[in-house]
Coordinates of C-alpha atoms and ligand atoms in Angstrom, one line a residue:
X353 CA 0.7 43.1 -238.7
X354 CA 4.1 42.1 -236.9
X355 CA 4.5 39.5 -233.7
X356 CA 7.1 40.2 -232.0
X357 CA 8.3 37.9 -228.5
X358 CA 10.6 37.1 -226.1
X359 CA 11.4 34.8 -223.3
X360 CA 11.1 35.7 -219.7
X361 CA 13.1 32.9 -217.6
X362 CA 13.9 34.7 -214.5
X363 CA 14.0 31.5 -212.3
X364 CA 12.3 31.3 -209.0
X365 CA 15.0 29.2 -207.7
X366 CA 16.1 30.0 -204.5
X367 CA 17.7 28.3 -201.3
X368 CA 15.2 28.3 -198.1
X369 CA 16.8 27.7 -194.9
X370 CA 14.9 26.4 -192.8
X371 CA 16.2 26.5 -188.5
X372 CA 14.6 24.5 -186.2
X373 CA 15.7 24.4 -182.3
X374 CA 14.7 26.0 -178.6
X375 CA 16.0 29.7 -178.2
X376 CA 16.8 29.7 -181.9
X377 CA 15.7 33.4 -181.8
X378 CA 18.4 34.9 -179.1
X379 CA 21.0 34.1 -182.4
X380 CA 18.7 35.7 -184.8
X381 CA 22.1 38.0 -185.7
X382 CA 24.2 35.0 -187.0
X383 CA 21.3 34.3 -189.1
X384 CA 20.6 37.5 -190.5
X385 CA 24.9 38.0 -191.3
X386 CA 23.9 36.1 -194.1
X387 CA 21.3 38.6 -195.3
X388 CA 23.3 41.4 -194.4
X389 CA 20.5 43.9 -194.5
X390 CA 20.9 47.6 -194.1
X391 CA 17.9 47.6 -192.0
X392 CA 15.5 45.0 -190.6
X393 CA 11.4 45.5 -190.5
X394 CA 9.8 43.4 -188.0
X395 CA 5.9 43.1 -188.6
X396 CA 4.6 42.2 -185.4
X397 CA 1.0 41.0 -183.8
X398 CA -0.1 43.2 -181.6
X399 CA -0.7 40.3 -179.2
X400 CA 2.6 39.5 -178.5
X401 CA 4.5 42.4 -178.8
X402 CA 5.5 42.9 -175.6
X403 CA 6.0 38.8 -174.7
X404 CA 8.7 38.8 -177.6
X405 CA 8.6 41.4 -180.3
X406 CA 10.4 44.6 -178.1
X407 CA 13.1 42.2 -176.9
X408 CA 13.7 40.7 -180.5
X409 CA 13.9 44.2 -181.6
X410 CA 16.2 45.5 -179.2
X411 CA 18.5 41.6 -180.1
X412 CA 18.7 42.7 -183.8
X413 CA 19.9 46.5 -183.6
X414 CA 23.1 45.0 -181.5
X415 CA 23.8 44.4 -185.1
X416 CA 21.5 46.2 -187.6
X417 CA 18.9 49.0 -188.0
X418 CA 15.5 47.6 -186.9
X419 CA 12.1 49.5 -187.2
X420 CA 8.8 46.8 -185.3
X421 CA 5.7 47.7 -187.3
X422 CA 2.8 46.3 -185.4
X423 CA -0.7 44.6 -186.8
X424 CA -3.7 43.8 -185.2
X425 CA -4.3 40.2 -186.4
X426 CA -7.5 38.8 -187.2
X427 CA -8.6 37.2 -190.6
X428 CA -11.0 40.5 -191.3
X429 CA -7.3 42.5 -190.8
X430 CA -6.2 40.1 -193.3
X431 CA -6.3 42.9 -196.0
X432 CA -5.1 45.0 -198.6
X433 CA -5.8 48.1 -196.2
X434 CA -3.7 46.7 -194.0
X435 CA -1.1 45.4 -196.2
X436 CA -0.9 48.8 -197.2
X437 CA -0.1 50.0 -193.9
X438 CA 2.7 47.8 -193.9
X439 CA 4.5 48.7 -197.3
X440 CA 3.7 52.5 -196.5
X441 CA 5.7 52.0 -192.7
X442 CA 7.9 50.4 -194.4
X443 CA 9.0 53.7 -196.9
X444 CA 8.1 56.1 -194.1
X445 CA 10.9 54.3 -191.8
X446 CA 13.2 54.8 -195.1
X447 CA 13.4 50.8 -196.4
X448 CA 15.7 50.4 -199.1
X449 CA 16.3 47.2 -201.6
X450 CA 18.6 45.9 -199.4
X451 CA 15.9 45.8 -196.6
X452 CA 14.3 43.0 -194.9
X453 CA 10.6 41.7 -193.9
X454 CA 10.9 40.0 -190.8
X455 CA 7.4 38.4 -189.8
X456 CA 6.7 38.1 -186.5
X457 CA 3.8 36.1 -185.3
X458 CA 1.0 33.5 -186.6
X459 CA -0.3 32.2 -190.1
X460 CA -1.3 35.7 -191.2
X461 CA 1.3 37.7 -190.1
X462 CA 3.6 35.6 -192.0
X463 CA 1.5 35.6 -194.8
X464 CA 0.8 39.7 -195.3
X465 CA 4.5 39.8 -194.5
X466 CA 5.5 37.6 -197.1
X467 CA 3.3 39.4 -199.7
X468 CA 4.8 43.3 -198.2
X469 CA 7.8 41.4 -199.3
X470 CA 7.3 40.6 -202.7
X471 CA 5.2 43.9 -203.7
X472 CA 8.4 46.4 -202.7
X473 CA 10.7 46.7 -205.0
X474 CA 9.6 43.8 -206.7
X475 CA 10.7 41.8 -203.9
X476 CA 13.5 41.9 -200.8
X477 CA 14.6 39.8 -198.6
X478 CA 11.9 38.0 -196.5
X479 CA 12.7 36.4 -192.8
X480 CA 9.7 34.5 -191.0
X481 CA 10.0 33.7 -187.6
X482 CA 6.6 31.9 -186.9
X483 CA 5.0 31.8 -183.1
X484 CA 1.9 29.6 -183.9
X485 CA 2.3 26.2 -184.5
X486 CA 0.4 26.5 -187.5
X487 CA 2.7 28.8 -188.9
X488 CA 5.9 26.7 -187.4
X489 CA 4.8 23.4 -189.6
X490 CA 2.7 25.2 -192.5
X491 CA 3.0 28.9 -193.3
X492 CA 6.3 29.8 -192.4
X493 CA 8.1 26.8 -194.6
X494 CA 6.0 28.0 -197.3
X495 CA 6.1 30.0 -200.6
X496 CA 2.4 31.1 -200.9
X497 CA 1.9 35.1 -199.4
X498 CA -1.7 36.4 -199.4
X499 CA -4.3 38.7 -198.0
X500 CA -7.9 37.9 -198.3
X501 CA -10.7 40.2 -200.5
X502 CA -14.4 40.0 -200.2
X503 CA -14.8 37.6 -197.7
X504 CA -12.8 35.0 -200.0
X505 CA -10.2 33.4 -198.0
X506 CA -6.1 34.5 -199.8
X507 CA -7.7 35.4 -202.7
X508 CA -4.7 38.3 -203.5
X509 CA -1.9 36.8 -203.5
X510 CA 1.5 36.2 -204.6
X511 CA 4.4 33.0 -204.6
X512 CA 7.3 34.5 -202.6
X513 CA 10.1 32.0 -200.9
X514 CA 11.4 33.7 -197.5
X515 CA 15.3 33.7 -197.2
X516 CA 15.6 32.4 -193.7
X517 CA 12.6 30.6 -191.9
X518 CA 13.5 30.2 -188.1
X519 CA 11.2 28.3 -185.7
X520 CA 11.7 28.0 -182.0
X521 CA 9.3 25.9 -179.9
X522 CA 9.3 28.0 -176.9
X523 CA 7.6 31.0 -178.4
X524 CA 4.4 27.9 -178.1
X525 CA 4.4 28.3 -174.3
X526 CA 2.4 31.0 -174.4
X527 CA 0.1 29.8 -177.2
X528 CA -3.5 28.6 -176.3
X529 CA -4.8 25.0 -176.7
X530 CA -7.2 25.6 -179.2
X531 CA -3.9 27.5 -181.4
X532 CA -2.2 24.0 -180.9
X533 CA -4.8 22.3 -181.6
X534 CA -4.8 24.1 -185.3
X535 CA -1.0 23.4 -186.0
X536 CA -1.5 19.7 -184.9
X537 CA -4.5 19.4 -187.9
X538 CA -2.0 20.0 -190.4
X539 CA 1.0 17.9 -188.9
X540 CA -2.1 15.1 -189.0
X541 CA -3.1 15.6 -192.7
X542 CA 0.9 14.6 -193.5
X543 CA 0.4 11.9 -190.9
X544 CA -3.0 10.6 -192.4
X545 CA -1.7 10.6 -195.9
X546 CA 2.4 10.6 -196.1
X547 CA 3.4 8.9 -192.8
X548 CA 1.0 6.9 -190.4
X549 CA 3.7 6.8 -187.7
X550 CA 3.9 10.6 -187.2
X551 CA -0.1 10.5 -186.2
X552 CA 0.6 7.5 -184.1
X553 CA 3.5 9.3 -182.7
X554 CA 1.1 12.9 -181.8
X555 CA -1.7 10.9 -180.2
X556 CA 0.7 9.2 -177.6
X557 CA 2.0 12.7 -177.0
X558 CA -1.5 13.6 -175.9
X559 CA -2.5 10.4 -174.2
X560 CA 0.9 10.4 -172.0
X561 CA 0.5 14.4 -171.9
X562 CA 3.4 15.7 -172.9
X563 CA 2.4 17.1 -176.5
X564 CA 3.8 20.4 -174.5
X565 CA 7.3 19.2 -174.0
X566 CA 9.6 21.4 -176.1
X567 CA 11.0 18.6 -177.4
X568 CA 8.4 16.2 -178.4
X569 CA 7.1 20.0 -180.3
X570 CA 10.4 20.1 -182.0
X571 CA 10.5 16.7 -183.2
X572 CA 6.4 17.1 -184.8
X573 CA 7.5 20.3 -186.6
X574 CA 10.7 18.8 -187.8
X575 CA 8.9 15.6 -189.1
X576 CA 5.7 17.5 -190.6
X577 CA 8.5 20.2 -192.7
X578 CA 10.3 17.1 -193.7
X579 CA 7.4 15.1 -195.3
X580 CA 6.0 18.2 -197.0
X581 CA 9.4 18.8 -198.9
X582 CA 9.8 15.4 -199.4
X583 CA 6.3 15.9 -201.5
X584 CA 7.7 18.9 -203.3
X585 CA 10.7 17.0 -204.4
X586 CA 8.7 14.4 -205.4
X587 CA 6.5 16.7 -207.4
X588 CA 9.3 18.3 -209.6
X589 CA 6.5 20.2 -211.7
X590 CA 4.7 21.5 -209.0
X591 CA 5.2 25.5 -209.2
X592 CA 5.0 25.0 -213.1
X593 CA 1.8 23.1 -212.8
X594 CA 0.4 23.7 -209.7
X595 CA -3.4 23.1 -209.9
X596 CA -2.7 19.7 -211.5
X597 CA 0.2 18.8 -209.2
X598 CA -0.7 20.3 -205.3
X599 CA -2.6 17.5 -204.2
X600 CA -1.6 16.6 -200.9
X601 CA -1.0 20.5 -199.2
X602 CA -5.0 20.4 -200.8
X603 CA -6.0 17.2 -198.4
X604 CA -8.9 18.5 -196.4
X605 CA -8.4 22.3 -198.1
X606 CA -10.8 22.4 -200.6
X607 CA -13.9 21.6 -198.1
X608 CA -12.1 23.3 -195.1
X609 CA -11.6 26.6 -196.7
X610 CA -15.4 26.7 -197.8
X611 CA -16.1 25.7 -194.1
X612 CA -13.6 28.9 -192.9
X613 CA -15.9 31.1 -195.5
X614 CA -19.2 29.9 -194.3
X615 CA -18.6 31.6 -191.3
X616 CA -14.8 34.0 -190.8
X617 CA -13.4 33.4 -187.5
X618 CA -15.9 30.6 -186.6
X619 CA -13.6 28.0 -187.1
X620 CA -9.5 27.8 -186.5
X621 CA -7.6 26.9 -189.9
X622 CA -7.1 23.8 -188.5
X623 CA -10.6 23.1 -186.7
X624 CA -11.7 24.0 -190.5
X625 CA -9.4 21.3 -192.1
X626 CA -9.9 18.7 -189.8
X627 CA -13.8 18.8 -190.9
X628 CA -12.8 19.3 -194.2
X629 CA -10.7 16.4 -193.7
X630 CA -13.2 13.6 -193.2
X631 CA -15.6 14.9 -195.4
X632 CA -12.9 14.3 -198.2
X633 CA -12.0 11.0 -197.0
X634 CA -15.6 9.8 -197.3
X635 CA -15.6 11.4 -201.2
X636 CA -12.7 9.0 -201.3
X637 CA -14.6 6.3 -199.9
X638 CA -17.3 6.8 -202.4
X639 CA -15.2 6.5 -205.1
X640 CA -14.1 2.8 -203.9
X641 CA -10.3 4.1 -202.3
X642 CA -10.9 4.2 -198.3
X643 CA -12.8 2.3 -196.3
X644 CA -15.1 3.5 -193.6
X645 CA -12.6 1.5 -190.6
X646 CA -9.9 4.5 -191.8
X647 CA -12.4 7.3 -191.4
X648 CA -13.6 6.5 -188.4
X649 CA -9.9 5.9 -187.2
X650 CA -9.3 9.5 -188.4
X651 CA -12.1 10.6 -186.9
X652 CA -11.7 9.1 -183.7
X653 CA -7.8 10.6 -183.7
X654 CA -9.4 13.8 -184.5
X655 CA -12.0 13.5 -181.8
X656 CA -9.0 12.8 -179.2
X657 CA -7.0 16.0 -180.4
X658 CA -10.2 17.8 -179.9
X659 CA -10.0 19.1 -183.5
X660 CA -13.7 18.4 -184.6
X661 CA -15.5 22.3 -182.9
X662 CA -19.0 21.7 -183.4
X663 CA -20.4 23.4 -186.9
X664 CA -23.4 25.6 -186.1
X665 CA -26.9 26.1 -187.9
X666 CA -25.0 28.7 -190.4
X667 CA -23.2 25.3 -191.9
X668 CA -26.3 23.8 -194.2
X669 CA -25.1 22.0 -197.4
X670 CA -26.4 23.9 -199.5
X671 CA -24.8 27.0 -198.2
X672 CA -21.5 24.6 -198.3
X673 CA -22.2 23.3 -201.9
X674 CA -23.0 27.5 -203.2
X675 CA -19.7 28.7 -202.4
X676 CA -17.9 26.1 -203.1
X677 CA -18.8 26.0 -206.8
X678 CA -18.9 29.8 -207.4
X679 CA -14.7 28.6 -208.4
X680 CA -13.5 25.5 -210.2
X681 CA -12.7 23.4 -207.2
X682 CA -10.4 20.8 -207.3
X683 CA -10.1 17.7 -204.6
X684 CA -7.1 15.4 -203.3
X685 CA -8.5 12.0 -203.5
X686 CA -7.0 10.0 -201.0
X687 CA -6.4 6.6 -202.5
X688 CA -4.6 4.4 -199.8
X689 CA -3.8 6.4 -196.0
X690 CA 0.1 6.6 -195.4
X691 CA 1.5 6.2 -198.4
X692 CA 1.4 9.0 -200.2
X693 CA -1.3 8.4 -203.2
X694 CA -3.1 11.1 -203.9
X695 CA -4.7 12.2 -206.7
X696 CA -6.0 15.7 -207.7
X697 CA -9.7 15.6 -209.5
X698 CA -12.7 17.9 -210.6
X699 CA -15.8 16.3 -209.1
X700 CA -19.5 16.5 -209.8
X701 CA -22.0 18.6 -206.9
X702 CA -23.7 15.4 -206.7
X703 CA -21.0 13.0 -205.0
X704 CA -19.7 16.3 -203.2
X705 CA -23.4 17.2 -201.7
X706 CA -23.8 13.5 -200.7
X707 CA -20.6 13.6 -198.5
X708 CA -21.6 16.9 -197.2
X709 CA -24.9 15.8 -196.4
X710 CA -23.1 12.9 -194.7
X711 CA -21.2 14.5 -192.9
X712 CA -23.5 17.0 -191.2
X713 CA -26.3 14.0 -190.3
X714 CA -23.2 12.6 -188.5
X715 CA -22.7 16.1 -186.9
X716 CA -25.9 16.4 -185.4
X717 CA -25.6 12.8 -184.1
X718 CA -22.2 13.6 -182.6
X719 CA -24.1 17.0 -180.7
Ligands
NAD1819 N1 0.9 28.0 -196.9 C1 0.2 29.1 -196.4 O1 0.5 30.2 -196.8 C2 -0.8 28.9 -195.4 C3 -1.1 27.6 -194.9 C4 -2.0 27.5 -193.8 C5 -2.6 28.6 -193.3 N2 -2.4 29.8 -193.9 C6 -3.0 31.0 -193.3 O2 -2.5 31.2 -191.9 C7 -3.5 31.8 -191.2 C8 -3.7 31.1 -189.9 O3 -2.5 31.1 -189.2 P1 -2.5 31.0 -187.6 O4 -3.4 29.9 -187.1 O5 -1.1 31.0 -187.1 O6 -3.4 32.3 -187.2 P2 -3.0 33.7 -186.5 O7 -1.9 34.4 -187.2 O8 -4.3 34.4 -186.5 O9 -2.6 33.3 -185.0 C9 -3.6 32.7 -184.2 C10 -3.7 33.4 -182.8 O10 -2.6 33.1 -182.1 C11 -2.0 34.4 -181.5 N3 -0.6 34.1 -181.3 C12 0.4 34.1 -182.3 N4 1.5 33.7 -181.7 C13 1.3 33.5 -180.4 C14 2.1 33.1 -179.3 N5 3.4 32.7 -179.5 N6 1.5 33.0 -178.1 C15 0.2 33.3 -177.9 N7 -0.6 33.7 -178.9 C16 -0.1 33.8 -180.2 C17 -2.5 35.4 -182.5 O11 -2.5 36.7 -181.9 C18 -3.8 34.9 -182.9 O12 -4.8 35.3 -182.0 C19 -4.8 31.9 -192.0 O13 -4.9 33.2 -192.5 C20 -4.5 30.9 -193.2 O14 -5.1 31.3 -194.4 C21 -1.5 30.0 -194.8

């Protein structure tokens, strides 16, 4: 018998910039110089093709080669077929190695994009321009690339870091409230456990209504990007170590993608977390961290937002409690709101059922 090894230490490292500013787009050729690629593939949502993806297409072949593949979006499309579809228009347009992925469009757009991007040729360049604010303060700034497989929820998946993120406000003037809403949960669960002042600073958006202004929007996205890098670069192991390390992107995950399972395309992302969110804070109350004057201020900012879309009859705890341990789950244990302590634990189905069954006795009082 002979062993035989060696070392693989192709580094991940990589520069993301990350452009934030209204009409950012129209000078999507400066950015791209950087890139330089001999053709750019732009995969589009359907639903906003004609707002924005024609006249970004026509923008970039002033300078390069530019082929729009278009996807109908929905979590269900969210697939292999369909990320298929992408990598095969890609090599029936003729994309080379020194093509780009350009996304186009919300959370799941950038996300099959991203993965399209890391499959060919082992990887090309990878642009996102996110239109959802979801995607502005989450996805888009972002290294995780995915498609979803037998009902569970980015299940196939792949790290990938996009060369150039651009984000411009104004593609949010056409998006609907409830899409807002979604971005604004995840803005809040940075707010809730990094920085008190940036929830503070949404809920007087809404109360003095101008959450809509381009550049109170600017200023959320530019905050929420800021606080979750300022976690990675407090968390230097966390791409070596990731299930022990990614405890705060996990505040309100772990519950809120079970709740996104329970029934697909019930609940927005963010709708999803924002339960998830208080159902976690009261596991952290259990275990002696939070106390119950912070979840109901959380709850009551989430009320306000109009985050909290009422769980139907297909949401029982048990139902909740079976999918959930079918994998290893792992919670972010809130320990003190604002400041950043988190912590990242296994937890027994009996505290995790009690704050479920919690949660939905307070649901139906709330109906
Ligand atoms: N780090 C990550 O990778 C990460 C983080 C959070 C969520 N996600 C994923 O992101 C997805 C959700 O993202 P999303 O909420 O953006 O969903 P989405 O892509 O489905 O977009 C939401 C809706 O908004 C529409 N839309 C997009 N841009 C628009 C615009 N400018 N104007 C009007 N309508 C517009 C879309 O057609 C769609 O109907 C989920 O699949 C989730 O798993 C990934």
């Amino acid at each position: 018998m002979e062993y035989l090894n060696f070392k693989f230490d192709k580094t991940l490292t990589k520069d993301v910039s990350i452009h934030i500013g209204k009409s950012i787009v129209t000078d999507i050729n400066t950015y791209l110089a950087k890139i330089n690629p001999d053709k750019v593939f732009i995969v589009c949502d359907s639903m906003i093709i004609n707002n924005y993806g024609k006249q970004i297409k026509k923008n970039i072949q002033q300078c390069y080669k530019c082929q729009l593949i278009e996807l109908k979006v929905s979590e269900n499309n969210k697939n292999f077929k369909n990320l298929e579809f992408i990598i095969d228009n890609f090599f029936k347009y003729k994309g080379t190695q020194k093509s780009c992925f350009c996304s186009l469009g919300g959370g799941i757009v950038c996300n099959m994009t991203g993965l399209a991007a890391s499959l060919v040729y082992r990887g090309i360049s990878l642009v996102h321009i996110p239109t959802t604010l979801l995607s502005q303060v989450d996805v888009a700034p972002d290294v995780k690339q995915s498609v979803n497989s037998f009902q569970i929820k980015n299940s196939i998946g792949q790290w990938k870091a996009p060369d150039l993120v651009l984000i411009d406000p104004l593609f949010l003037n056409t998006l609907s409230d409830r899409e807002m809403r979604t971005g604004l949960a995840e803005a809040l669960k940075h707010g809730f456990s990094q920085d008190l002042s940036l929830v503070k600073y949404i809920t007087t958006a809404i109360k003095k209504k101008v959450l809509r202004n381009e550049d109170v929007l600017e200023t959320i996205i530019y905050k929420t990007i800021s606080l979750k890098i300022q976690h990675w670069n407090n968390t230097p192991n966390m791409w070596n170590e990731l299930e022990k390390t990614e405890k705060l992107t996990h505040i309100g995950h772990t519950v809120g993608k079970i709740l996104e399972m329970v029934q697909i395309d019930y609940l927005s992302h963010g709708e999803a977390i924002s339960h998830g969110m208080l159902i976690e804070f009261y596991i952290s109350y259990l275990l002696g961290y939070v106390d119950m004057d912070f979840i109901k201020y959380a709850k009551e900012i989430l009320t306000t937002t109009g985050l909290l879309y009422p769980l139907n009859k297909n949401y029982t705890s048990k139902k909740i409690i079976n999918l959930m341990y079918q994998n290893y789950p792992l919670f972010a244990i809130l320990k003190s709101p604002g400041s950043s302590n988190i912590e990242s634990t296994s937890l027994t189905k009996k505290i995790v059922k009690k704050a479920v069954d919690w949660y939905l006795k307070e649901e139906k009082i709330r109906k």
